[in-house]
mmCIF file of C-alpha atoms in Angstrom:
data_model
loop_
_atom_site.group_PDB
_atom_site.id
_atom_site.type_symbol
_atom_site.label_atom_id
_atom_site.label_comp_id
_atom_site.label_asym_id
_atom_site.label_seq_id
_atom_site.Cartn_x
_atom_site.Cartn_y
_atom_site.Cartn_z
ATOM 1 C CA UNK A 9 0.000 0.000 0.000
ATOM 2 C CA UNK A 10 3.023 2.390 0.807
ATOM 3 C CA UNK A 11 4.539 1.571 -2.578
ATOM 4 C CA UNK A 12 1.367 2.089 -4.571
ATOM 5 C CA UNK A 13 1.094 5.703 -2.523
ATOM 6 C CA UNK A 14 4.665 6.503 -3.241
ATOM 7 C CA UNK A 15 4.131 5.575 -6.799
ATOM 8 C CA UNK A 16 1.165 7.761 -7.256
ATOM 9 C CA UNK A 17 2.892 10.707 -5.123
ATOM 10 C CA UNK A 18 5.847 10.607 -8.251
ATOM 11 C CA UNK A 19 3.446 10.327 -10.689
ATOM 12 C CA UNK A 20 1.910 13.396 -9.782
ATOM 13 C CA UNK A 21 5.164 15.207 -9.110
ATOM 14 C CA UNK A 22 6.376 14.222 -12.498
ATOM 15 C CA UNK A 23 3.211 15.929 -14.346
ATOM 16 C CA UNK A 24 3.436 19.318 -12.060
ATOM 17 C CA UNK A 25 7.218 18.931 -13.329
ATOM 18 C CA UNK A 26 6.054 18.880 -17.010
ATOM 19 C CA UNK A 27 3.196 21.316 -17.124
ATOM 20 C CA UNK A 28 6.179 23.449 -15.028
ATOM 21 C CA UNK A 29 8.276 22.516 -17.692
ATOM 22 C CA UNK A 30 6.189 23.718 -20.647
ATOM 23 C CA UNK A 31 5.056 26.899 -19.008
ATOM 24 C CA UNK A 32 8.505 27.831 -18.763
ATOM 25 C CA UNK A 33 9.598 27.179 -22.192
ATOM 26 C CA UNK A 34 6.316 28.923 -23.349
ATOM 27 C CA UNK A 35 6.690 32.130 -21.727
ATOM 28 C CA UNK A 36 10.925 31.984 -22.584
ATOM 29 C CA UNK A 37 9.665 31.718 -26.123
ATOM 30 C CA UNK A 38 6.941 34.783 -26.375
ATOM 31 C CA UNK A 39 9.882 36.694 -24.315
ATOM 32 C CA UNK A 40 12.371 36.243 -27.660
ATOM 33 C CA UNK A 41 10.297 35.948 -30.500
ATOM 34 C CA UNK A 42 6.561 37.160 -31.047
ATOM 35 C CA UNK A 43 4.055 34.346 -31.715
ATOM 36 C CA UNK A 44 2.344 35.122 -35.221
ATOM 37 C CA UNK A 45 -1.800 33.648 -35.648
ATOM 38 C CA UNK A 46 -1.803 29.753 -36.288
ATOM 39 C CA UNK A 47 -4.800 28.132 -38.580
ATOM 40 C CA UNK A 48 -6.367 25.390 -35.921
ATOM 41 C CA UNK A 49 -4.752 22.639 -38.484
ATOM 42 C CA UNK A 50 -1.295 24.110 -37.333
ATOM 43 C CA UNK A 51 -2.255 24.347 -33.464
ATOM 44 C CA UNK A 52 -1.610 21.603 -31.739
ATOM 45 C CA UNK A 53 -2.406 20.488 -28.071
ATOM 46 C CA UNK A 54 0.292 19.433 -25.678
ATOM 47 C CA UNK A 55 -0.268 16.118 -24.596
ATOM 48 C CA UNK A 56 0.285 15.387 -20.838
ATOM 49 C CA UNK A 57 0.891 11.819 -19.935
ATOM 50 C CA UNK A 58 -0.881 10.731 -16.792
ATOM 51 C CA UNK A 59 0.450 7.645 -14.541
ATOM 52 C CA UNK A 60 -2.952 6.574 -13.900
ATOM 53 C CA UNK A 61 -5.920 6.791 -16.434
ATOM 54 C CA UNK A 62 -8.103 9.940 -15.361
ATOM 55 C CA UNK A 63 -12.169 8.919 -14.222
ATOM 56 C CA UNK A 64 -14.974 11.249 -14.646
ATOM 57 C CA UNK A 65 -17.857 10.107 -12.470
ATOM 58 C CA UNK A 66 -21.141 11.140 -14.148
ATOM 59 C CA UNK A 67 -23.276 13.342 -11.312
ATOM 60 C CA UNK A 68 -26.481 11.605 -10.488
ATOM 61 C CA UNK A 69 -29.448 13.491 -11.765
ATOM 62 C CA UNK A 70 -31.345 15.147 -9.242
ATOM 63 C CA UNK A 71 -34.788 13.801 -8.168
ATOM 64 C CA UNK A 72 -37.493 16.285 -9.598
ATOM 65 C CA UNK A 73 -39.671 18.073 -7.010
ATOM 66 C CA UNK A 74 -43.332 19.079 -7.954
ATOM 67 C CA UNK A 75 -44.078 21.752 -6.169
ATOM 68 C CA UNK A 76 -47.283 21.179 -3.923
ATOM 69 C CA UNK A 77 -50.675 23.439 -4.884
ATOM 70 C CA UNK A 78 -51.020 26.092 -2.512
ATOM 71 C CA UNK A 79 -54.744 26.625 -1.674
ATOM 72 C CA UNK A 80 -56.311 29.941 -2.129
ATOM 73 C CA UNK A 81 -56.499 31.646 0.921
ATOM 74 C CA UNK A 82 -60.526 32.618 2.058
ATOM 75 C CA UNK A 83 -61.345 36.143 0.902
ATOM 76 C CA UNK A 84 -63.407 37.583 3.746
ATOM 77 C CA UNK A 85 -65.184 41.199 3.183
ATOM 78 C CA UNK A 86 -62.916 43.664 4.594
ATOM 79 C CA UNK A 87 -65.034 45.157 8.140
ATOM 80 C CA UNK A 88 -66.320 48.848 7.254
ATOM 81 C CA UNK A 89 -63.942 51.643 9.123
ATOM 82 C CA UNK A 90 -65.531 53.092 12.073
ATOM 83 C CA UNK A 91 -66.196 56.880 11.639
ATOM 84 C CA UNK A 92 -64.019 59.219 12.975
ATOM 85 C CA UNK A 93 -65.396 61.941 15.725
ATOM 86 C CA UNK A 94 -63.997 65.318 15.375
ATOM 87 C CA UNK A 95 -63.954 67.085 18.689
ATOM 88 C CA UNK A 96 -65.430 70.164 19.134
ATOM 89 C CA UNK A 97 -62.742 72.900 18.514
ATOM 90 C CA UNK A 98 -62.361 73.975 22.246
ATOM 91 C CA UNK A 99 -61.913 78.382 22.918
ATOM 92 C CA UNK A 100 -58.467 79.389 22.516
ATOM 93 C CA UNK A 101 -57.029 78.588 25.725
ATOM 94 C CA UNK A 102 -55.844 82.912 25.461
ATOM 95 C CA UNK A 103 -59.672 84.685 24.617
ATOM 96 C CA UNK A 104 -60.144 87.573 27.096
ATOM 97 C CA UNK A 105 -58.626 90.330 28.839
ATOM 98 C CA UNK A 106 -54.981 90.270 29.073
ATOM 99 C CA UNK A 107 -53.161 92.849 31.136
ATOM 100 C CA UNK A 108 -49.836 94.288 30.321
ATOM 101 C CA UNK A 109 -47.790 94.105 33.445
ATOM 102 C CA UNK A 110 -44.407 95.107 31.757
ATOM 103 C CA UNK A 111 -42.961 98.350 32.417
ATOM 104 C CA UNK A 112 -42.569 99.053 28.745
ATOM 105 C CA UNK A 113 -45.083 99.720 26.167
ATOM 106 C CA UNK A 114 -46.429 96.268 24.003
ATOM 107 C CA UNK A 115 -46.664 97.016 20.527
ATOM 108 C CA UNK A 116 -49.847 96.157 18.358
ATOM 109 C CA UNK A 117 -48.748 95.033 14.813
ATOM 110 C CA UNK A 118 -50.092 94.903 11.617
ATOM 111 C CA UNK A 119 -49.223 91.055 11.175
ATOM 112 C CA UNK A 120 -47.789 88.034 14.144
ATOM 113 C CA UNK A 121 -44.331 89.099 13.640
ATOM 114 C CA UNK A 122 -42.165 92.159 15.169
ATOM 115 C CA UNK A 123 -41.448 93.166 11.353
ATOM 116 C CA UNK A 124 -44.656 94.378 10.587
ATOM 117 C CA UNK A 125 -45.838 97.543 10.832
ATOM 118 C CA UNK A 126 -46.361 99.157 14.643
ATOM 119 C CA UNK A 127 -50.368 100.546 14.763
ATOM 120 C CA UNK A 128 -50.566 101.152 17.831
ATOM 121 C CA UNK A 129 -49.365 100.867 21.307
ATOM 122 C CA UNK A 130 -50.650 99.408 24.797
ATOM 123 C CA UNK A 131 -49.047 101.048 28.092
ATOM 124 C CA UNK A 132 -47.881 99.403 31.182
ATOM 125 C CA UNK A 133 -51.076 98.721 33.833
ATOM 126 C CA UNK A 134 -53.365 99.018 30.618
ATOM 127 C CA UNK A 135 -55.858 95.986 29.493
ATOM 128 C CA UNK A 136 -56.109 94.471 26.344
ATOM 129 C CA UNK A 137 -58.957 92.013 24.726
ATOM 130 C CA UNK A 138 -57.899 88.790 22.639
ATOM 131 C CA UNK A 139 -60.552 88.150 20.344
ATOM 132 C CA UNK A 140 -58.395 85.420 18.087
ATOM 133 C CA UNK A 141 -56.285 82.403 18.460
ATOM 134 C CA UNK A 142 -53.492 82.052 16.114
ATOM 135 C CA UNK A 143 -53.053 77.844 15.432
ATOM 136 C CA UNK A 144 -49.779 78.346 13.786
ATOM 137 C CA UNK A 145 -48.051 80.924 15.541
ATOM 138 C CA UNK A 146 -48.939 80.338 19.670
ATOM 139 C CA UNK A 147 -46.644 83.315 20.575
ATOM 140 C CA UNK A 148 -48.900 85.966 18.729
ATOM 141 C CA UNK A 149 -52.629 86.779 19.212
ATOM 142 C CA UNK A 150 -55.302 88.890 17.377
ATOM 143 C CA UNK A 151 -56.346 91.987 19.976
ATOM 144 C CA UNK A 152 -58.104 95.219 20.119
ATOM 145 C CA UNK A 153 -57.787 98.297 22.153
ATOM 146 C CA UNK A 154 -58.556 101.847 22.305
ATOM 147 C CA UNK A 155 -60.203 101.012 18.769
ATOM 148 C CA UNK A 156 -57.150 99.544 16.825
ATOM 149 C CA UNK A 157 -57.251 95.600 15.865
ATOM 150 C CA UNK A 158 -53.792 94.014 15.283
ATOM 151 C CA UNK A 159 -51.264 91.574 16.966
ATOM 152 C CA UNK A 160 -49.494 91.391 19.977
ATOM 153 C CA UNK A 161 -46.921 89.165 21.504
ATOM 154 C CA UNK A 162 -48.949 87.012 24.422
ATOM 155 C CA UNK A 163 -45.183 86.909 26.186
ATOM 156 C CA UNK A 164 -46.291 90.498 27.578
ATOM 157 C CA UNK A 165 -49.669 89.988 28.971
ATOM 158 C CA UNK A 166 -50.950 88.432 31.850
ATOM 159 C CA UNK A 167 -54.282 87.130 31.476
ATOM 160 C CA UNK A 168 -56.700 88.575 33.954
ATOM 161 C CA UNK A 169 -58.762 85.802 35.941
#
């Protein structure tokens, strides 16, 4: 059994040695001359001798699978959504009299920002009335006083209870 290893051990040592072999000569040859287009009836194959005959085993089909029918799942009527209830918009948590407790005037604006235009102006200790909430902009309010509708900052007034 050790001999028949051994044997098959130099066998394949003597075929790396030869493929090795031809490699080298190939690629020594391309170096020194160039290689010019062959027909295939001038190409021919280098034959490697083998010390044992080569075997191909044939793979074994594999085993068709059908897949199985899948059953249609039940289609059952989708249940009707429920309606939504809208609450009741509540007051604007702000409406009423507001009382500037600053010791500087508040300003009433044209528009819910300090760049637009000053219309008018409430003094310290004076009252104002917020008749509109502003959803989008909770640090501005719609008031009126001393005739003159516009917006002031709610950061100034104190609501009176």
């Amino acid at each position: 059994m050790e001999k028949r290893n051994d044997l098959l051990l130099l066998g394949i040592v003597y075929v790396l040695f030869t493929i090795a072999l031809l490699f080298w000569a190939g690629s020594r040859d391309s170096v020194t001359e160039p290689q010019t287009a062959k027909s295939e009836s001038e190409v021919q194959e280098p034959v490697v001798e083998s010390a044992e005959p080569e075997t191909v085993a044939e793979p074994e089909p594999e085993p068709v699978v059908q897949p199985e029918p899948v059953p249609e799942p039940e289609t059952e009527p989708a249940p009707e959504p429920e309606p939504v209830v809208q609450p009741e918009p509540s007051p604007a948590p702000y409406l009423g009299t507001y009382l500037n407790d600053n010791r500087k005037n508040v300003m009433i604006r044209t528009g819910p920002s300090t760049r637009d235009e000053v219309i008018g102006k409430v003094p310290p200790g004076d009252t104002v009335e917020v008749v509109e909430y502003i959803e989008d902009n909770e640090d501005w309010a719609k008031v009126e006083y001393d005739g003159v509708t516009g917006y002031a900052s709610i950061a100034y007034l104190k609501k009176l209870e």
